[in-house]
Short mmCIF file of C-alpha atoms in Angstrom, two decimals:
data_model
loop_
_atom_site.label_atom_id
_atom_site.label_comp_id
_atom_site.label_asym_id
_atom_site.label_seq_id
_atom_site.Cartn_x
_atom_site.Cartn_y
_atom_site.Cartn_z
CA UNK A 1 -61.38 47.68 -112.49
CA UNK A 2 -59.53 44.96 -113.41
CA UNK A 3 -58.02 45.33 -117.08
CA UNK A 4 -59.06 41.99 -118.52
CA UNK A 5 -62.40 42.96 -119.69
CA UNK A 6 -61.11 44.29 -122.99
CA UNK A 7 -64.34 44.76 -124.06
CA UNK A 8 -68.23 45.16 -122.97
CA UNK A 9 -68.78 42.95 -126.25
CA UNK A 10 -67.37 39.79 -125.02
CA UNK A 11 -69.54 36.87 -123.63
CA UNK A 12 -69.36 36.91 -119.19
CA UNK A 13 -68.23 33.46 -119.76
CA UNK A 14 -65.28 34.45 -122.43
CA UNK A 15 -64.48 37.37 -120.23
CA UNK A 16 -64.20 35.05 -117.27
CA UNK A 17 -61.64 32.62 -118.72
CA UNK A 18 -59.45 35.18 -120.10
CA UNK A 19 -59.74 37.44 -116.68
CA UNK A 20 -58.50 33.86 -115.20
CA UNK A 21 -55.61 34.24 -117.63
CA UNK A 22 -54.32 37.29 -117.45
CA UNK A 23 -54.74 37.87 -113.31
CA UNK A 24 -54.04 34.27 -112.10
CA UNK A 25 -56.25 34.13 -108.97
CA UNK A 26 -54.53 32.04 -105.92
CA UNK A 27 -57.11 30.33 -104.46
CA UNK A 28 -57.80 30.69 -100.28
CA UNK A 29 -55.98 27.97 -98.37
CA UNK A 30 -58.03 25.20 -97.40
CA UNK A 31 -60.10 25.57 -94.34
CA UNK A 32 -58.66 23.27 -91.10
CA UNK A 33 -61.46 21.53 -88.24
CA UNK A 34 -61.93 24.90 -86.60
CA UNK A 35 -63.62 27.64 -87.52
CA UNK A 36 -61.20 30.41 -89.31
CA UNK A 37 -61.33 33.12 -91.66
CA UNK A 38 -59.15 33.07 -95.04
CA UNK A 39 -58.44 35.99 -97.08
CA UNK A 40 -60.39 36.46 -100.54
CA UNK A 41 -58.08 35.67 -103.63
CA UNK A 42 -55.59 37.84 -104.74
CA UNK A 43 -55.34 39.49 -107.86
CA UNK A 44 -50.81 39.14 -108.28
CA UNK A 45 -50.30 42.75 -109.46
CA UNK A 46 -47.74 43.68 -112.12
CA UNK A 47 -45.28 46.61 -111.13
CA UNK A 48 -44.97 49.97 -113.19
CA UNK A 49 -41.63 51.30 -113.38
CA UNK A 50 -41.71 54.41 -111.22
CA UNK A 51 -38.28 56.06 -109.74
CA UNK A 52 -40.22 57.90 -107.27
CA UNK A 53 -43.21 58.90 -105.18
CA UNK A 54 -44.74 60.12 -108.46
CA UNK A 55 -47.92 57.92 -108.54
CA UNK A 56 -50.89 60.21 -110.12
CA UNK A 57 -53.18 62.65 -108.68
CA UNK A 58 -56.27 59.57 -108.74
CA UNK A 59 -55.53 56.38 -110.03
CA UNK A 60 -57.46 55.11 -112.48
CA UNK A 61 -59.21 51.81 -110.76
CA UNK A 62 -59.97 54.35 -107.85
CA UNK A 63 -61.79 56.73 -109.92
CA UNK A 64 -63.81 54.28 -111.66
CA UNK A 65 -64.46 52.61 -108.15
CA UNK A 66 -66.01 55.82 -106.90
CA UNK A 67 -67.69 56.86 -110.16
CA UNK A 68 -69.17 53.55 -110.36
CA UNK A 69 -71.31 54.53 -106.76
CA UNK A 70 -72.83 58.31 -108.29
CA UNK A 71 -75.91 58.73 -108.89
CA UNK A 72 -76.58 59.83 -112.76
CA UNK A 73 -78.20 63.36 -111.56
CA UNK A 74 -75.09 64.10 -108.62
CA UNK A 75 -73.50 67.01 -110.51
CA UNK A 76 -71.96 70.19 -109.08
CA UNK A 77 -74.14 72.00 -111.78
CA UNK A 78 -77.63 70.17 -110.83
CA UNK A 79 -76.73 70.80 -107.57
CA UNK A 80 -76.21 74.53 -107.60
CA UNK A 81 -79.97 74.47 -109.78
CA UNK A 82 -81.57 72.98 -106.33
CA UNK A 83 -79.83 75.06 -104.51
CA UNK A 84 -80.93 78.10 -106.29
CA UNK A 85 -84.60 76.93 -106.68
CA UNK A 86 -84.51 76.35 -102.87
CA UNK A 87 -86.32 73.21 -103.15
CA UNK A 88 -85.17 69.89 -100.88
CA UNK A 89 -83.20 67.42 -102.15
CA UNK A 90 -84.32 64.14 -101.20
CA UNK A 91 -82.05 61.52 -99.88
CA UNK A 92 -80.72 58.65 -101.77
CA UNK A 93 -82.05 55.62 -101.48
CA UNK A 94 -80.44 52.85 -99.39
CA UNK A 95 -80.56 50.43 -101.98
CA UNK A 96 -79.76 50.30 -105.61
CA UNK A 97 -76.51 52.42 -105.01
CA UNK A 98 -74.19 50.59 -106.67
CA UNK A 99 -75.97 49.54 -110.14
CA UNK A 100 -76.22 52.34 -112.13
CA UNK A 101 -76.36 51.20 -115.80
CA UNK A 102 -73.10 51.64 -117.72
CA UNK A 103 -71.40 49.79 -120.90
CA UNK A 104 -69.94 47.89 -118.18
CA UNK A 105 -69.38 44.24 -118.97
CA UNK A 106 -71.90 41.77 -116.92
CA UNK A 107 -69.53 40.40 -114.83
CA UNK A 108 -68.59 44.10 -113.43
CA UNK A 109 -72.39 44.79 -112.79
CA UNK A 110 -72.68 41.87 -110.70
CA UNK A 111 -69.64 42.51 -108.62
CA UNK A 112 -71.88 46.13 -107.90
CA UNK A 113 -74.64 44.06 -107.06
CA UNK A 114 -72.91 42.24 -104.70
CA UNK A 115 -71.32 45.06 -103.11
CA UNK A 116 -74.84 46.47 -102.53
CA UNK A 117 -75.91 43.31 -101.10
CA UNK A 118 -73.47 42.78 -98.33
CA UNK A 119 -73.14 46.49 -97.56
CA UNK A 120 -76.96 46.38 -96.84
CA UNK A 121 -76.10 43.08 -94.64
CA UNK A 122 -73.70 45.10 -93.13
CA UNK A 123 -75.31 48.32 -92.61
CA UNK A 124 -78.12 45.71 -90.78
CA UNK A 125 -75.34 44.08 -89.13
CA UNK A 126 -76.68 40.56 -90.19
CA UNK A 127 -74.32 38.02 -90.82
CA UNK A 128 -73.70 37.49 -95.00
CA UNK A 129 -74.05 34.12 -95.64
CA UNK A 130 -72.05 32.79 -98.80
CA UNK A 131 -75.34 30.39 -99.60
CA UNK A 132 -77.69 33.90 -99.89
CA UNK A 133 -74.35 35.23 -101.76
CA UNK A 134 -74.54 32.81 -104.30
CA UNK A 135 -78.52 32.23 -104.72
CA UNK A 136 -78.35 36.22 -106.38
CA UNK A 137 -76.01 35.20 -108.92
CA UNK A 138 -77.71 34.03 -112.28
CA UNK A 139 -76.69 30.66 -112.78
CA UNK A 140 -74.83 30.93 -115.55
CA UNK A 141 -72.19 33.17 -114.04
CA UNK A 142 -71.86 30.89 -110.71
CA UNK A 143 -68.27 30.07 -112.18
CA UNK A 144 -66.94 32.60 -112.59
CA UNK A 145 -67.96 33.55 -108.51
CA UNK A 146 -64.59 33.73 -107.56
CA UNK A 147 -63.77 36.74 -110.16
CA UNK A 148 -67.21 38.23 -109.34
CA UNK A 149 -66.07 38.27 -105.55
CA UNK A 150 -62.45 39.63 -106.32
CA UNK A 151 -63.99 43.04 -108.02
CA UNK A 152 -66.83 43.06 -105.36
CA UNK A 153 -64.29 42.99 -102.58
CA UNK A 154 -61.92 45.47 -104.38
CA UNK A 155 -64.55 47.95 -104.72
CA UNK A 156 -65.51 47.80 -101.21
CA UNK A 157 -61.84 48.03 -100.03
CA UNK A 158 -61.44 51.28 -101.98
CA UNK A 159 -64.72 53.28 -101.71
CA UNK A 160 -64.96 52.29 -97.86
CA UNK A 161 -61.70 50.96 -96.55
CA UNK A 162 -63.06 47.74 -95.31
CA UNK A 163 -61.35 43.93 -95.81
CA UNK A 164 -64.05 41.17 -96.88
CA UNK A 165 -62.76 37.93 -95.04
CA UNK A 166 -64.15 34.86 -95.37
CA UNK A 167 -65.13 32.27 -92.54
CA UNK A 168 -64.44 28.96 -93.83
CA UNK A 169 -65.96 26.71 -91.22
CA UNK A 170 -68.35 25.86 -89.71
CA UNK A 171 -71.07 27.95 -91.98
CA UNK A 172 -69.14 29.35 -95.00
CA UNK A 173 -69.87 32.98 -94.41
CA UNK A 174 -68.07 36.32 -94.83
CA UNK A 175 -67.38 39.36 -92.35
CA UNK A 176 -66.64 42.68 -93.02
CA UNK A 177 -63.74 43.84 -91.01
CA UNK A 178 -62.53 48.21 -91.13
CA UNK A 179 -59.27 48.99 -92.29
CA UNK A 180 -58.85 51.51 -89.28
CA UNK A 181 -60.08 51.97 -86.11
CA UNK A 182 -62.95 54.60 -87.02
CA UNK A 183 -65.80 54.85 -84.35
CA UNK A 184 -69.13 53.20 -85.11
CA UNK A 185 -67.73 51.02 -87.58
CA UNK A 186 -66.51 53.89 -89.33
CA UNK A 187 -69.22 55.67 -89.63
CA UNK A 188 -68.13 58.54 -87.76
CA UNK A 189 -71.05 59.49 -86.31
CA UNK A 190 -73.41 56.86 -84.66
CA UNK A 191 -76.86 55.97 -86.51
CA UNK A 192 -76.98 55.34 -90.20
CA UNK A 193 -74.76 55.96 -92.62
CA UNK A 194 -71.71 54.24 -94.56
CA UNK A 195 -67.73 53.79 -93.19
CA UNK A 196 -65.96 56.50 -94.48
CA UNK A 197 -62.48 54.85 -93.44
CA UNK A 198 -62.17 54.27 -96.94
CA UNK A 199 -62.01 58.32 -98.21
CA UNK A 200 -59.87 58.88 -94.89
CA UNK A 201 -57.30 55.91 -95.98
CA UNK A 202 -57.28 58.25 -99.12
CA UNK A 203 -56.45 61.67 -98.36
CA UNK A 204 -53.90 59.94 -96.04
CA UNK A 205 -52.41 58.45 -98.74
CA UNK A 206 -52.43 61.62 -100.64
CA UNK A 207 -50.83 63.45 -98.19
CA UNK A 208 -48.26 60.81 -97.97
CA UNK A 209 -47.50 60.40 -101.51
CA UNK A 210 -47.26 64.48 -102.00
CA UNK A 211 -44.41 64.79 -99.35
CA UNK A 212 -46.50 64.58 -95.99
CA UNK A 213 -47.99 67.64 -96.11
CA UNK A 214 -50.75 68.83 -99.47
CA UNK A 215 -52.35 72.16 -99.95
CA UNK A 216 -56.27 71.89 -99.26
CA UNK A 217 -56.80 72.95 -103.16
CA UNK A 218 -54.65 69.66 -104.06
CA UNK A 219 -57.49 67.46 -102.05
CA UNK A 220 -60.06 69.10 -103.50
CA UNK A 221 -58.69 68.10 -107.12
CA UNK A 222 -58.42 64.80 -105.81
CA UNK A 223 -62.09 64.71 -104.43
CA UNK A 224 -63.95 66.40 -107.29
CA UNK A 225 -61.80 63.26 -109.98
CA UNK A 226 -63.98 61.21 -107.24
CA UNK A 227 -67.46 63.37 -107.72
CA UNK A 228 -66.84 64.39 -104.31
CA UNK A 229 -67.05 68.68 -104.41
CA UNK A 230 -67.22 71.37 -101.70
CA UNK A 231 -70.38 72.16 -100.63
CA UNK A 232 -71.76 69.46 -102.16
CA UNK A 233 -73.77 66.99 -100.24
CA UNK A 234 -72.63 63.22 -101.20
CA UNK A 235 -75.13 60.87 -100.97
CA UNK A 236 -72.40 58.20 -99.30
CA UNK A 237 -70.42 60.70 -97.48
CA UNK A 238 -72.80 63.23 -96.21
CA UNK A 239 -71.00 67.06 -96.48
CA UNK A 240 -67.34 66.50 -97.50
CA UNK A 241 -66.06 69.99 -95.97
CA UNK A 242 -67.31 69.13 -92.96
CA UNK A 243 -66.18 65.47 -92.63
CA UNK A 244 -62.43 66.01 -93.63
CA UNK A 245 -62.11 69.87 -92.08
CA UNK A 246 -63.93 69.08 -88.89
CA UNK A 247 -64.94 65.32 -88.08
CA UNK A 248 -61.46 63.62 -89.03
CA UNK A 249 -59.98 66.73 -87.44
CA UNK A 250 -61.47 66.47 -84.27
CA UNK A 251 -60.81 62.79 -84.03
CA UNK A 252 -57.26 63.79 -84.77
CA UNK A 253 -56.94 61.93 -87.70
CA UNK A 254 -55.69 65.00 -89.80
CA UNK A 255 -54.29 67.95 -89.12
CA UNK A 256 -55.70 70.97 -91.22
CA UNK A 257 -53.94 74.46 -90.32
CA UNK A 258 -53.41 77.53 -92.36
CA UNK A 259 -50.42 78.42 -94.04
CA UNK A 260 -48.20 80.47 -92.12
CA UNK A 261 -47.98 84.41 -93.66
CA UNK A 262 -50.69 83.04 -96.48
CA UNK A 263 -52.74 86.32 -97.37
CA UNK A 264 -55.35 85.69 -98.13
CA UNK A 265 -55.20 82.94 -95.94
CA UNK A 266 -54.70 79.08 -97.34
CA UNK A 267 -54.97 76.00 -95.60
CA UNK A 268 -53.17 72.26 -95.70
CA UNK A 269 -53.90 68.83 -94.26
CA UNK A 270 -50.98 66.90 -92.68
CA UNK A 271 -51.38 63.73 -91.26
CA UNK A 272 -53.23 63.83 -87.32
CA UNK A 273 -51.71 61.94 -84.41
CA UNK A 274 -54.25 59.35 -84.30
CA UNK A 275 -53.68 58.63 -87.68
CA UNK A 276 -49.67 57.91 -86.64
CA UNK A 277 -51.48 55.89 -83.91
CA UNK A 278 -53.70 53.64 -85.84
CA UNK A 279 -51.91 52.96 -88.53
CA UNK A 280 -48.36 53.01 -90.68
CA UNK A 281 -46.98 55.07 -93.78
CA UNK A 282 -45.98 51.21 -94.87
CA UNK A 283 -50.17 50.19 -94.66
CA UNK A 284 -51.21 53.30 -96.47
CA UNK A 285 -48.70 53.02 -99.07
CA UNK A 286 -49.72 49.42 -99.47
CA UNK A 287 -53.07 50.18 -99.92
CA UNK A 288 -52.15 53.01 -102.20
CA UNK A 289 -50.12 50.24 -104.48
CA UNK A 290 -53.40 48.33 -104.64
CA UNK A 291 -55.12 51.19 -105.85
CA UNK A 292 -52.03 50.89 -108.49
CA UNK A 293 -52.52 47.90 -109.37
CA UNK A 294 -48.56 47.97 -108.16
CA UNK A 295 -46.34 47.01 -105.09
CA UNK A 296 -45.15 49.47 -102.23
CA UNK A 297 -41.54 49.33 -103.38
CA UNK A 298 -42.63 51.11 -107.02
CA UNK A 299 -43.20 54.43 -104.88
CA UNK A 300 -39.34 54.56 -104.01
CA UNK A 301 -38.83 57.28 -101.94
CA UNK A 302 -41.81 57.00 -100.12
CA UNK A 303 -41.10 52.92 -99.76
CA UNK A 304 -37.48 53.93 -98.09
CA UNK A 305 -39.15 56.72 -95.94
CA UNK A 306 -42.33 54.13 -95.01
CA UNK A 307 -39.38 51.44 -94.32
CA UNK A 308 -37.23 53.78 -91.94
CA UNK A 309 -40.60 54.31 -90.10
CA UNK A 310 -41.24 50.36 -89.84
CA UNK A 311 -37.56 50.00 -88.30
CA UNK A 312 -37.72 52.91 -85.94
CA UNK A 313 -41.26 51.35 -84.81
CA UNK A 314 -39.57 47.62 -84.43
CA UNK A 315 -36.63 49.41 -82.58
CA UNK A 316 -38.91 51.07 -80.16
CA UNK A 317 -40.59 48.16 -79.55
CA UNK A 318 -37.47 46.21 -78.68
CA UNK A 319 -36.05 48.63 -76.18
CA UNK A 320 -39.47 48.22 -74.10
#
Protein backbone atom coordinates (compact mmCIF):
# COMPACT_ATOMS: atom_id res chain seq x y z
CA UNK A 1 0.00 0.00 0.00
CA UNK A 2 1.01 3.21 -0.56
CA UNK A 3 4.08 4.27 1.75
CA UNK A 4 2.76 7.55 3.08
CA UNK A 5 0.90 6.23 5.96
CA UNK A 6 3.95 6.23 8.21
CA UNK A 7 1.96 5.38 10.88
CA UNK A 8 -1.58 3.81 12.09
CA UNK A 9 -1.26 6.69 14.84
CA UNK A 10 -1.76 9.59 12.65
CA UNK A 11 -5.17 11.42 12.26
CA UNK A 12 -7.08 10.15 8.46
CA UNK A 13 -7.07 13.78 7.89
CA UNK A 14 -3.08 14.29 8.68
CA UNK A 15 -2.45 11.12 6.79
CA UNK A 16 -4.39 12.49 3.87
CA UNK A 17 -2.46 15.75 3.41
CA UNK A 18 0.84 14.25 3.73
CA UNK A 19 -0.21 11.10 1.32
CA UNK A 20 -1.10 14.29 -1.05
CA UNK A 21 2.51 15.29 -0.50
CA UNK A 22 4.53 12.69 -0.94
CA UNK A 23 2.46 10.87 -4.10
CA UNK A 24 1.24 14.03 -5.96
CA UNK A 25 -2.08 12.76 -7.42
CA UNK A 26 -2.80 14.22 -11.16
CA UNK A 27 -6.17 14.81 -11.24
CA UNK A 28 -8.55 13.12 -14.32
CA UNK A 29 -8.89 15.51 -17.24
CA UNK A 30 -11.96 17.35 -17.33
CA UNK A 31 -14.95 15.66 -18.74
CA UNK A 32 -16.06 17.20 -22.51
CA UNK A 33 -20.27 17.36 -23.65
CA UNK A 34 -20.27 13.65 -24.34
CA UNK A 35 -20.29 10.98 -22.31
CA UNK A 36 -16.54 9.47 -21.74
CA UNK A 37 -14.61 7.58 -19.35
CA UNK A 38 -11.28 9.10 -17.69
CA UNK A 39 -8.76 7.12 -15.98
CA UNK A 40 -8.58 7.24 -11.98
CA UNK A 41 -5.53 9.38 -10.72
CA UNK A 42 -2.24 8.25 -10.83
CA UNK A 43 -0.02 7.66 -8.14
CA UNK A 44 3.76 9.13 -10.24
CA UNK A 45 5.95 6.22 -9.06
CA UNK A 46 9.60 6.69 -8.07
CA UNK A 47 12.15 4.24 -9.83
CA UNK A 48 14.50 1.77 -7.83
CA UNK A 49 17.78 1.35 -9.28
CA UNK A 50 17.77 -2.19 -10.64
CA UNK A 51 20.45 -3.38 -13.48
CA UNK A 52 18.34 -6.24 -14.28
CA UNK A 53 15.27 -8.45 -14.32
CA UNK A 54 15.96 -8.98 -10.60
CA UNK A 55 12.65 -7.62 -9.13
CA UNK A 56 11.74 -9.98 -5.93
CA UNK A 57 10.03 -13.18 -5.60
CA UNK A 58 6.49 -10.99 -4.31
CA UNK A 59 6.61 -7.48 -4.04
CA UNK A 60 5.73 -6.03 -1.13
CA UNK A 61 2.38 -3.86 -2.06
CA UNK A 62 1.27 -7.22 -3.77
CA UNK A 63 1.56 -9.25 -0.76
CA UNK A 64 -0.12 -6.93 1.46
CA UNK A 65 -2.85 -6.53 -1.36
CA UNK A 66 -3.60 -10.23 -1.17
CA UNK A 67 -3.11 -10.64 2.59
CA UNK A 68 -5.35 -7.84 3.12
CA UNK A 69 -8.43 -10.26 1.36
CA UNK A 70 -7.68 -13.68 3.94
CA UNK A 71 -9.77 -14.60 6.13
CA UNK A 72 -8.14 -14.66 9.87
CA UNK A 73 -8.82 -18.66 10.19
CA UNK A 74 -7.40 -19.49 6.17
CA UNK A 75 -4.22 -21.30 7.28
CA UNK A 76 -2.54 -24.32 5.68
CA UNK A 77 -2.45 -25.72 9.33
CA UNK A 78 -6.37 -25.08 10.15
CA UNK A 79 -6.93 -26.40 7.03
CA UNK A 80 -5.22 -29.75 7.26
CA UNK A 81 -7.30 -29.91 11.07
CA UNK A 82 -10.72 -29.87 8.84
CA UNK A 83 -9.44 -31.94 6.66
CA UNK A 84 -8.47 -34.51 9.13
CA UNK A 85 -11.69 -34.14 11.25
CA UNK A 86 -13.58 -34.67 7.94
CA UNK A 87 -16.00 -32.07 8.72
CA UNK A 88 -17.25 -29.37 5.79
CA UNK A 89 -15.89 -26.27 5.49
CA UNK A 90 -18.37 -23.74 4.86
CA UNK A 91 -18.02 -21.17 2.21
CA UNK A 92 -17.04 -17.65 2.72
CA UNK A 93 -19.29 -15.22 2.78
CA UNK A 94 -19.90 -12.87 -0.18
CA UNK A 95 -19.62 -9.91 1.74
CA UNK A 96 -17.32 -8.57 4.34
CA UNK A 97 -14.22 -9.98 2.38
CA UNK A 98 -12.17 -7.27 2.31
CA UNK A 99 -12.37 -5.70 6.02
CA UNK A 100 -10.69 -7.79 8.18
CA UNK A 101 -9.49 -5.71 11.19
CA UNK A 102 -5.79 -4.83 11.12
CA UNK A 103 -3.55 -1.81 12.64
CA UNK A 104 -4.27 -0.49 9.34
CA UNK A 105 -4.69 3.26 9.23
CA UNK A 106 -8.55 4.40 8.53
CA UNK A 107 -8.06 5.61 5.35
CA UNK A 108 -6.68 1.98 4.15
CA UNK A 109 -9.84 0.29 5.72
CA UNK A 110 -12.05 2.34 3.75
CA UNK A 111 -10.32 1.83 0.48
CA UNK A 112 -11.24 -2.25 1.53
CA UNK A 113 -14.59 -1.18 2.03
CA UNK A 114 -14.90 0.23 -1.11
CA UNK A 115 -13.37 -2.50 -2.92
CA UNK A 116 -16.04 -4.77 -1.35
CA UNK A 117 -18.66 -2.48 -2.38
CA UNK A 118 -18.13 -2.23 -6.07
CA UNK A 119 -16.96 -5.83 -6.41
CA UNK A 120 -20.45 -6.80 -5.00
CA UNK A 121 -21.90 -4.17 -7.72
CA UNK A 122 -19.95 -5.93 -10.01
CA UNK A 123 -20.40 -9.45 -9.16
CA UNK A 124 -24.44 -8.18 -9.54
CA UNK A 125 -23.50 -6.51 -12.61
CA UNK A 126 -25.30 -3.22 -11.47
CA UNK A 127 -23.95 -0.15 -12.52
CA UNK A 128 -21.68 1.68 -9.43
CA UNK A 129 -22.82 4.93 -9.14
CA UNK A 130 -20.17 7.52 -7.73
CA UNK A 131 -23.30 9.25 -5.62
CA UNK A 132 -23.89 5.53 -3.68
CA UNK A 133 -19.84 5.58 -3.71
CA UNK A 134 -19.64 8.52 -1.80
CA UNK A 135 -22.89 8.29 0.60
CA UNK A 136 -20.62 5.08 2.41
CA UNK A 137 -17.87 7.29 3.16
CA UNK A 138 -18.10 8.96 6.73
CA UNK A 139 -18.18 12.47 6.17
CA UNK A 140 -15.28 13.43 7.53
CA UNK A 141 -13.06 11.51 5.16
CA UNK A 142 -15.12 12.76 1.90
CA UNK A 143 -11.79 14.75 1.12
CA UNK A 144 -9.65 12.82 1.08
CA UNK A 145 -12.05 10.53 -1.67
CA UNK A 146 -9.68 10.85 -4.22
CA UNK A 147 -6.77 8.98 -2.10
CA UNK A 148 -9.45 6.58 -0.77
CA UNK A 149 -10.27 5.71 -4.54
CA UNK A 150 -6.49 5.48 -5.64
CA UNK A 151 -5.79 2.45 -2.95
CA UNK A 152 -9.35 1.03 -3.68
CA UNK A 153 -8.59 0.86 -7.36
CA UNK A 154 -4.97 -0.40 -6.80
CA UNK A 155 -6.11 -3.20 -4.79
CA UNK A 156 -8.58 -4.28 -7.24
CA UNK A 157 -6.06 -4.01 -10.14
CA UNK A 158 -3.71 -6.38 -8.30
CA UNK A 159 -5.83 -9.06 -6.52
CA UNK A 160 -8.16 -9.30 -9.76
CA UNK A 161 -6.56 -7.71 -12.75
CA UNK A 162 -9.34 -5.36 -13.49
CA UNK A 163 -9.02 -1.29 -14.47
CA UNK A 164 -11.66 0.98 -12.50
CA UNK A 165 -12.57 3.76 -15.14
CA UNK A 166 -14.60 6.39 -14.52
CA UNK A 167 -17.61 7.77 -16.71
CA UNK A 168 -17.57 11.38 -16.42
CA UNK A 169 -20.79 12.39 -18.09
CA UNK A 170 -23.73 12.20 -18.20
CA UNK A 171 -24.19 10.29 -14.58
CA UNK A 172 -20.73 10.30 -12.90
CA UNK A 173 -20.36 6.58 -12.54
CA UNK A 174 -17.56 4.00 -12.70
CA UNK A 175 -17.10 0.61 -14.75
CA UNK A 176 -15.06 -2.12 -14.16
CA UNK A 177 -13.23 -3.12 -17.23
CA UNK A 178 -10.70 -6.89 -17.21
CA UNK A 179 -7.22 -6.54 -17.86
CA UNK A 180 -7.42 -9.66 -20.29
CA UNK A 181 -9.74 -11.27 -22.22
CA UNK A 182 -10.77 -14.11 -19.59
CA UNK A 183 -14.25 -15.75 -20.29
CA UNK A 184 -17.19 -14.75 -18.10
CA UNK A 185 -15.63 -11.69 -17.06
CA UNK A 186 -12.85 -13.58 -15.86
CA UNK A 187 -14.31 -15.77 -13.94
CA UNK A 188 -13.31 -18.74 -15.72
CA UNK A 189 -16.05 -20.70 -15.26
CA UNK A 190 -19.64 -19.25 -15.73
CA UNK A 191 -21.90 -18.67 -12.46
CA UNK A 192 -20.50 -17.05 -9.39
CA UNK A 193 -17.34 -16.43 -8.46
CA UNK A 194 -14.54 -13.58 -8.67
CA UNK A 195 -12.08 -12.67 -12.00
CA UNK A 196 -9.11 -14.41 -11.51
CA UNK A 197 -7.31 -12.39 -14.44
CA UNK A 198 -5.64 -10.77 -11.75
CA UNK A 199 -3.52 -14.15 -10.25
CA UNK A 200 -3.13 -15.14 -14.09
CA UNK A 201 -1.54 -11.49 -14.93
CA UNK A 202 0.74 -12.76 -12.00
CA UNK A 203 2.23 -15.97 -12.63
CA UNK A 204 2.65 -14.45 -16.16
CA UNK A 205 4.60 -11.95 -14.88
CA UNK A 206 6.56 -14.36 -12.87
CA UNK A 207 7.35 -16.41 -15.54
CA UNK A 208 8.45 -13.43 -17.42
CA UNK A 209 10.57 -11.86 -14.92
CA UNK A 210 12.39 -15.47 -14.11
CA UNK A 211 13.59 -15.87 -17.80
CA UNK A 212 10.25 -17.11 -19.53
CA UNK A 213 10.13 -20.26 -18.24
CA UNK A 214 9.85 -21.03 -13.81
CA UNK A 215 9.90 -24.35 -12.12
CA UNK A 216 6.29 -25.19 -10.66
CA UNK A 217 8.02 -25.17 -6.97
CA UNK A 218 9.08 -21.36 -7.79
CA UNK A 219 5.07 -20.53 -8.24
CA UNK A 220 4.21 -22.22 -5.45
CA UNK A 221 6.67 -19.94 -3.28
CA UNK A 222 5.15 -17.19 -4.94
CA UNK A 223 1.49 -18.33 -4.16
CA UNK A 224 1.87 -19.50 -0.57
CA UNK A 225 3.80 -15.32 0.14
CA UNK A 226 0.05 -14.69 -1.26
CA UNK A 227 -1.83 -17.35 1.27
CA UNK A 228 -2.56 -19.13 -1.79
CA UNK A 229 -1.22 -23.15 -1.04
CA UNK A 230 -1.70 -26.47 -2.87
CA UNK A 231 -4.51 -28.23 -1.98
CA UNK A 232 -5.85 -25.58 -0.32
CA UNK A 233 -9.23 -24.29 -1.18
CA UNK A 234 -9.14 -20.25 -1.47
CA UNK A 235 -12.09 -18.69 -0.64
CA UNK A 236 -11.54 -16.07 -3.83
CA UNK A 237 -9.92 -18.47 -6.08
CA UNK A 238 -11.59 -21.73 -5.56
CA UNK A 239 -8.69 -24.81 -5.79
CA UNK A 240 -5.41 -23.17 -6.95
CA UNK A 241 -3.89 -26.57 -8.46
CA UNK A 242 -6.61 -26.91 -10.42
CA UNK A 243 -7.08 -23.35 -11.78
CA UNK A 244 -3.37 -22.71 -12.86
CA UNK A 245 -2.52 -26.68 -13.83
CA UNK A 246 -5.75 -27.27 -15.63
CA UNK A 247 -8.24 -24.24 -16.27
CA UNK A 248 -5.53 -21.59 -17.54
CA UNK A 249 -4.00 -24.60 -19.25
CA UNK A 250 -6.79 -25.61 -21.15
CA UNK A 251 -7.61 -22.11 -22.17
CA UNK A 252 -4.03 -22.02 -23.32
CA UNK A 253 -3.04 -19.38 -21.27
CA UNK A 254 0.00 -21.35 -19.78
CA UNK A 255 1.84 -23.97 -20.71
CA UNK A 256 2.70 -26.50 -17.80
CA UNK A 257 4.91 -29.61 -19.05
CA UNK A 258 7.33 -31.77 -17.22
CA UNK A 259 10.87 -31.44 -17.29
CA UNK A 260 12.48 -33.40 -19.81
CA UNK A 261 14.73 -36.58 -18.13
CA UNK A 262 13.36 -35.10 -14.50
CA UNK A 263 13.21 -38.36 -12.25
CA UNK A 264 11.22 -38.14 -10.31
CA UNK A 265 9.39 -36.19 -12.57
CA UNK A 266 9.13 -32.07 -12.17
CA UNK A 267 7.05 -29.76 -13.88
CA UNK A 268 7.29 -25.85 -15.24
CA UNK A 269 4.85 -23.24 -16.49
CA UNK A 270 5.84 -21.23 -19.62
CA UNK A 271 3.77 -18.78 -21.01
CA UNK A 272 0.46 -20.42 -23.31
CA UNK A 273 -0.30 -19.15 -26.80
CA UNK A 274 -3.31 -17.35 -25.88
CA UNK A 275 -1.51 -15.58 -23.44
CA UNK A 276 1.03 -14.30 -26.54
CA UNK A 277 -2.40 -13.61 -28.13
CA UNK A 278 -4.08 -11.47 -25.62
CA UNK A 279 -1.61 -9.66 -24.41
CA UNK A 280 2.31 -8.28 -24.49
CA UNK A 281 5.58 -9.00 -22.36
CA UNK A 282 5.58 -4.87 -22.47
CA UNK A 283 1.71 -4.92 -20.56
CA UNK A 284 2.78 -7.54 -18.09
CA UNK A 285 5.94 -5.96 -17.28
CA UNK A 286 4.06 -2.73 -16.86
CA UNK A 287 1.79 -4.06 -14.61
CA UNK A 288 4.57 -5.83 -12.83
CA UNK A 289 6.34 -2.14 -12.35
CA UNK A 290 3.09 -1.06 -10.72
CA UNK A 291 3.22 -3.76 -8.43
CA UNK A 292 6.87 -2.03 -7.90
CA UNK A 293 5.86 0.90 -7.29
CA UNK A 294 8.56 1.38 -10.40
CA UNK A 295 8.61 1.89 -14.27
CA UNK A 296 9.09 -0.95 -16.97
CA UNK A 297 12.53 0.32 -17.94
CA UNK A 298 13.93 -0.53 -14.09
CA UNK A 299 13.62 -4.36 -15.15
CA UNK A 300 16.41 -3.86 -17.91
CA UNK A 301 16.79 -6.88 -19.56
CA UNK A 302 13.41 -7.81 -19.54
CA UNK A 303 12.43 -3.95 -20.75
CA UNK A 304 14.95 -4.56 -23.94
CA UNK A 305 13.54 -8.15 -24.49
CA UNK A 306 9.63 -6.72 -23.91
CA UNK A 307 10.80 -3.75 -26.41
CA UNK A 308 12.25 -6.12 -29.24
CA UNK A 309 8.82 -7.91 -28.92
CA UNK A 310 6.83 -4.45 -29.31
CA UNK A 311 8.99 -3.73 -32.61
CA UNK A 312 8.76 -7.15 -34.12
CA UNK A 313 4.81 -6.82 -33.38
CA UNK A 314 4.74 -3.08 -35.08
CA UNK A 315 6.89 -4.61 -37.97
CA UNK A 316 4.47 -7.36 -38.57
CA UNK A 317 1.83 -5.21 -38.56
CA UNK A 318 3.30 -2.94 -41.20
CA UNK A 319 4.12 -5.59 -43.73
CA UNK A 320 0.22 -6.58 -43.72
Amino acid sequence: MPRAQKSSRRSPEKSCEVSGKTQELESPEPSTSKAQTSPLPKCRMTTRSRSACTAQTVPEPLEKAFSSIVPEDDSPTRSKKKTRGKTKEKPSPPQNLLTKKSPRDDLTNIAQMLVEFMMDKFLMKKPIIKEEVLKIIDKKYQKCFQEILRRAAFNMEVVFGIDLQEITTPNPSYVIVNKMNLPNDGKVHAGKGYPKTGLLMNILGVIFIKGNCVSEEKIWEFLNKMKIYDGKKHFLFGEPRKLITKDFVKLKYLEYRKVPNSDPPHYEFLWGPRAHTETTKMKILEFWARINRTVPSTFKSCYDEALREEQKRVRGTCKK
